[in-house]
Amino acid sequence: MPTNILRLPLFLADIETHSNERARTSFLVRTGEPPADLDLAGIAFRLQLRTSAGDRNVHLEASTADGRLTVTGATLGIDIPQAVMARLSPLDFAFDILATADGIERRFMTGTWRHRTGVTRP
């Protein structure tokens, strides 16, 4: 049974995280008029952060395969442990999230991921 990969919109997002906390957020995907939830079942997602699109170095990677990205109905969740975020340099990164299903790979989200040094520390 085919997935909804061809119905996925392309989102532009700005995300800000801090070194002293877990990166945890979610995105509810709705399409149409009136807007309705778009089921993400069967679609795999992969995220990468780089200092620019041309940078060879991946500074952070997450996917549905490693459990840092999750799919629940129409919601894509991001959950990256604080220990991983603490090792990430405080920079503005380019990021995108690719979706893969039914032999198709396409961009789902792109934008800027701003990572900052947290103020409160142990």
Coordinates of N, CA and C in Angstrom, one line a residue:
M1 N 0.8 -1.2 0.0 CA 0.0 0.0 0.0 C 0.9 1.2 0.0
P2 N 0.7 2.2 -0.9 CA 1.5 3.4 -1.0 C 1.3 4.3 0.2
T3 N 2.4 5.0 0.5 CA 2.3 6.0 1.6 C 1.9 7.4 1.1
N4 N 1.9 8.4 1.9 CA 1.6 9.7 1.6 C 2.8 10.6 1.2
I5 N 3.9 9.9 0.8 CA 5.1 10.7 0.6 C 4.9 11.8 -0.5
L6 N 4.2 11.5 -1.5 CA 4.0 12.5 -2.6 C 3.1 13.6 -2.2
R7 N 2.4 13.5 -1.1 CA 1.5 14.5 -0.6 C 2.2 15.4 0.4
L8 N 3.4 15.1 0.8 CA 4.2 15.8 1.8 C 4.5 17.2 1.3
P9 N 4.1 18.3 2.1 CA 4.5 19.6 1.7 C 6.0 19.8 2.1
L10 N 6.6 20.9 1.5 CA 8.0 21.2 1.9 C 7.9 22.4 2.9
F11 N 8.4 22.2 4.1 CA 8.4 23.2 5.2 C 9.7 23.9 5.3
L12 N 9.6 25.2 5.6 CA 10.8 26.0 5.9 C 10.7 26.3 7.4
A13 N 11.8 26.0 8.1 CA 11.7 26.2 9.6 C 13.0 26.7 10.1
D14 N 12.8 27.5 11.2 CA 14.0 28.0 12.0 C 13.8 27.3 13.4
I15 N 14.9 26.6 13.8 CA 14.9 25.8 15.1 C 16.0 26.4 15.9
E16 N 15.7 26.6 17.2 CA 16.8 27.0 18.1 C 16.9 26.0 19.3
T17 N 18.1 25.5 19.6 CA 18.3 24.6 20.7 C 19.5 25.2 21.5
H18 N 19.6 24.5 22.7 CA 20.7 25.0 23.6 C 21.5 23.7 24.1
S19 N 22.7 24.0 24.5 CA 23.6 22.9 24.9 C 23.3 22.3 26.2
N20 N 22.5 22.9 27.0 CA 22.2 22.4 28.3 C 20.8 21.7 28.4
E21 N 20.2 21.4 27.3 CA 18.9 20.8 27.3 C 18.7 19.8 26.1
R22 N 17.8 18.9 26.3 CA 17.5 17.9 25.3 C 16.8 18.7 24.1
A23 N 17.0 18.3 22.9 CA 16.3 18.9 21.7 C 15.1 18.1 21.5
R24 N 13.9 18.6 21.9 CA 12.7 17.9 21.8 C 11.6 18.8 21.2
T25 N 11.1 18.4 20.1 CA 10.0 19.2 19.5 C 9.2 18.2 18.5
S26 N 8.1 18.7 18.0 CA 7.4 17.9 17.1 C 6.6 18.8 16.1
F27 N 6.3 18.2 14.9 CA 5.7 18.9 13.8 C 4.4 18.1 13.4
L28 N 3.3 18.7 13.5 CA 2.0 18.1 13.0 C 1.9 18.5 11.6
V29 N 1.7 17.5 10.7 CA 1.6 17.7 9.3 C 0.2 17.7 8.9
R30 N -0.3 18.9 8.3 CA -1.7 19.0 7.9 C -1.7 19.6 6.5
T31 N -2.6 19.1 5.6 CA -2.7 19.5 4.2 C -4.1 19.7 3.9
G32 N -4.4 20.3 2.7 CA -5.7 20.5 2.2 C -6.5 21.6 2.7
E33 N -7.7 21.7 2.2 CA -8.6 22.8 2.6 C -10.0 22.2 2.8
P34 N -10.5 22.1 3.9 CA -9.9 22.5 5.2 C -8.7 21.6 5.6
P35 N -7.8 22.1 6.4 CA -6.6 21.3 6.7 C -7.0 20.0 7.4
A36 N -6.3 19.0 7.0 CA -6.5 17.7 7.7 C -5.2 17.0 7.9
D37 N -5.1 16.2 9.0 CA -3.9 15.5 9.3 C -3.5 14.6 8.2
L38 N -2.2 14.6 7.9 CA -1.6 13.7 6.8 C -0.9 12.6 7.5
D39 N -1.3 11.3 7.4 CA -0.7 10.2 8.0 C 0.7 9.9 7.4
L40 N 1.7 9.8 8.3 CA 3.1 9.7 7.9 C 3.5 8.2 8.0
A41 N 2.6 7.3 8.2 CA 2.9 5.9 8.4 C 3.7 5.4 7.1
G42 N 4.8 4.6 7.4 CA 5.5 4.0 6.3 C 6.6 4.9 5.7
I43 N 6.7 6.1 6.2 CA 7.7 7.0 5.7 C 8.9 7.1 6.7
A44 N 10.1 6.9 6.2 CA 11.3 7.1 7.0 C 11.8 8.5 6.8
F45 N 12.4 9.1 7.9 CA 12.9 10.4 7.9 C 14.3 10.4 8.4
R46 N 15.1 11.3 7.8 CA 16.5 11.5 8.1 C 16.9 13.0 8.2
L47 N 17.5 13.4 9.2 CA 17.9 14.8 9.4 C 19.4 14.9 9.5
Q48 N 20.0 16.0 8.9 CA 21.4 16.3 9.0 C 21.6 17.8 9.2
L49 N 22.6 18.1 10.1 CA 23.0 19.5 10.3 C 24.4 19.7 9.7
R50 N 24.7 20.7 9.0 CA 26.0 21.1 8.4 C 26.1 22.6 8.6
T51 N 27.3 23.1 8.6 CA 27.5 24.6 8.7 C 27.0 25.3 7.4
S52 N 27.0 24.6 6.3 CA 26.4 25.1 5.1 C 26.0 23.9 4.2
A53 N 25.2 24.1 3.2 CA 24.9 22.9 2.4 C 26.1 22.3 1.7
G54 N 27.2 23.1 1.5 CA 28.4 22.5 0.8 C 29.4 21.9 1.8
D55 N 29.1 22.0 3.1 CA 30.0 21.5 4.1 C 30.0 19.9 4.0
R56 N 31.2 19.3 4.0 CA 31.3 17.9 3.9 C 31.0 17.2 5.3
N57 N 31.2 18.0 6.4 CA 31.1 17.4 7.7 C 29.6 17.5 8.2
V58 N 29.1 16.4 8.7 CA 27.8 16.3 9.3 C 28.0 16.5 10.8
H59 N 27.4 17.6 11.3 CA 27.6 17.9 12.7 C 26.6 17.2 13.7
L60 N 25.5 16.9 13.1 CA 24.4 16.1 13.8 C 23.6 15.4 12.9
E61 N 23.3 14.1 13.2 CA 22.4 13.3 12.3 C 21.4 12.6 13.2
A62 N 20.2 12.5 12.7 CA 19.1 11.8 13.4 C 18.2 11.2 12.4
S63 N 17.5 10.1 12.8 CA 16.7 9.4 11.8 C 15.6 8.6 12.5
T64 N 14.6 8.2 11.8 CA 13.6 7.2 12.4 C 14.3 5.9 12.7
A65 N 15.4 5.6 11.9 CA 16.1 4.3 12.1 C 16.8 4.3 13.5
D66 N 17.4 5.5 13.9 CA 18.1 5.5 15.2 C 17.2 5.9 16.4
G67 N 15.9 6.2 16.1 CA 14.9 6.6 17.1 C 15.0 8.0 17.6
R68 N 15.8 8.8 17.0 CA 15.9 10.3 17.4 C 14.8 11.0 16.7
L69 N 14.3 10.5 15.6 CA 13.1 11.0 14.9 C 12.0 9.9 15.0
T70 N 10.8 10.3 15.3 CA 9.7 9.4 15.5 C 8.5 9.8 14.7
V71 N 7.7 8.9 14.3 CA 6.4 9.1 13.6 C 5.3 8.6 14.4
T72 N 4.3 9.4 14.7 CA 3.1 9.0 15.4 C 1.9 9.7 14.6
G73 N 1.2 8.9 13.8 CA 0.1 9.4 13.1 C 0.6 10.5 12.1
A74 N 0.2 11.7 12.3 CA 0.6 12.8 11.4 C 1.7 13.7 12.0
T75 N 2.3 13.2 13.1 CA 3.3 14.0 13.8 C 4.7 13.4 13.6
L76 N 5.7 14.3 13.2 CA 7.1 13.9 13.2 C 7.7 14.5 14.5
G77 N 8.3 13.7 15.3 CA 9.0 14.1 16.5 C 10.5 14.1 16.4
I78 N 11.1 15.1 17.1 CA 12.6 15.1 17.2 C 12.9 15.0 18.7
D79 N 13.8 14.1 19.0 CA 14.2 13.9 20.4 C 15.6 13.5 20.5
I80 N 16.5 14.5 20.7 CA 17.9 14.3 20.8 C 18.4 14.5 22.2
P81 N 19.1 13.6 22.8 CA 19.5 13.7 24.2 C 20.4 14.9 24.4
Q82 N 20.4 15.4 25.7 CA 21.2 16.6 26.1 C 22.7 16.3 25.9
A83 N 23.1 15.1 26.2 CA 24.6 14.8 26.0 C 25.0 15.0 24.6
V84 N 24.2 14.7 23.6 CA 24.5 14.9 22.2 C 24.5 16.4 21.9
M85 N 23.5 17.1 22.5 CA 23.4 18.6 22.2 C 24.6 19.3 22.9
A86 N 25.1 18.8 24.0 CA 26.2 19.5 24.7 C 27.5 19.4 23.9
R87 N 27.6 18.4 23.0 CA 28.8 18.3 22.1 C 28.8 19.1 20.9
L88 N 27.6 19.6 20.5 CA 27.4 20.4 19.3 C 27.9 21.8 19.5
S89 N 28.7 22.3 18.5 CA 29.2 23.7 18.6 C 28.1 24.7 18.5
P90 N 28.3 25.8 19.3 CA 27.2 26.9 19.2 C 27.3 27.7 17.9
L91 N 26.7 27.3 16.9 CA 26.7 27.9 15.6 C 25.3 27.9 15.0
D92 N 25.2 28.6 13.9 CA 24.0 28.5 13.0 C 24.3 27.4 11.9
F93 N 23.4 26.4 11.9 CA 23.6 25.3 10.9 C 22.5 25.4 9.9
A94 N 22.8 24.8 8.7 CA 21.8 24.5 7.7 C 21.4 23.1 8.0
F95 N 20.1 22.9 7.9 CA 19.6 21.5 8.1 C 18.5 21.2 7.0
D96 N 18.3 19.9 6.8 CA 17.2 19.4 6.1 C 16.8 18.1 6.6
I97 N 15.5 17.7 6.4 CA 15.0 16.4 6.7 C 14.5 15.8 5.4
L98 N 15.0 14.6 5.1 CA 14.6 13.9 3.9 C 13.6 12.8 4.3
A99 N 12.6 12.6 3.5 CA 11.6 11.6 3.6 C 11.9 10.5 2.6
T100 N 11.7 9.2 2.9 CA 11.9 8.1 2.0 C 10.8 7.1 2.2
A101 N 10.2 6.8 1.0 CA 9.2 5.7 1.0 C 8.8 5.4 -0.4
D102 N 8.3 4.2 -0.7 CA 7.9 3.8 -2.0 C 8.9 4.1 -3.1
G103 N 10.2 3.9 -2.8 CA 11.3 4.1 -3.7 C 11.5 5.6 -4.1
I104 N 11.0 6.5 -3.3 CA 11.1 7.9 -3.5 C 11.8 8.6 -2.3
E105 N 12.7 9.5 -2.6 CA 13.3 10.3 -1.6 C 13.1 11.8 -1.9
R106 N 12.6 12.5 -0.9 CA 12.4 14.0 -1.2 C 12.6 14.8 0.1
R107 N 12.9 16.0 -0.1 CA 13.0 16.9 1.1 C 11.7 17.2 1.7
F108 N 11.6 17.2 3.0 CA 10.4 17.4 3.8 C 10.5 18.8 4.5
M109 N 11.7 19.1 5.0 CA 11.9 20.3 5.8 C 13.3 20.8 5.6
T110 N 13.5 22.1 5.6 CA 14.8 22.7 5.4 C 14.8 24.0 6.2
G111 N 16.0 24.5 6.5 CA 16.0 25.8 7.2 C 17.3 26.0 8.0
T112 N 17.2 26.8 9.1 CA 18.3 27.1 9.9 C 18.1 26.5 11.3
W113 N 19.1 25.9 11.8 CA 19.1 25.3 13.2 C 20.1 26.1 14.0
R114 N 19.7 27.0 14.9 CA 20.5 27.8 15.7 C 20.8 27.1 17.0
H115 N 22.1 26.8 17.2 CA 22.4 26.1 18.5 C 23.2 27.1 19.3
R116 N 22.8 27.2 20.6 CA 23.4 28.2 21.5 C 23.9 27.5 22.8
T117 N 24.9 28.1 23.4 CA 25.3 27.6 24.7 C 24.3 28.0 25.8
G118 N 23.9 27.0 26.5 CA 22.9 27.2 27.6 C 23.5 28.0 28.8
V119 N 22.7 28.7 29.5 CA 23.2 29.5 30.6 C 23.3 28.7 31.9
T120 N 22.3 28.0 32.2 CA 22.3 27.2 33.5 C 23.0 25.9 33.2
R121 N 24.0 25.6 34.0 CA 24.8 24.4 33.9 C 25.0 23.7 35.2
P122 N 25.2 22.4 35.2 CA 25.4 21.7 36.5 C 26.6 22.1 37.2

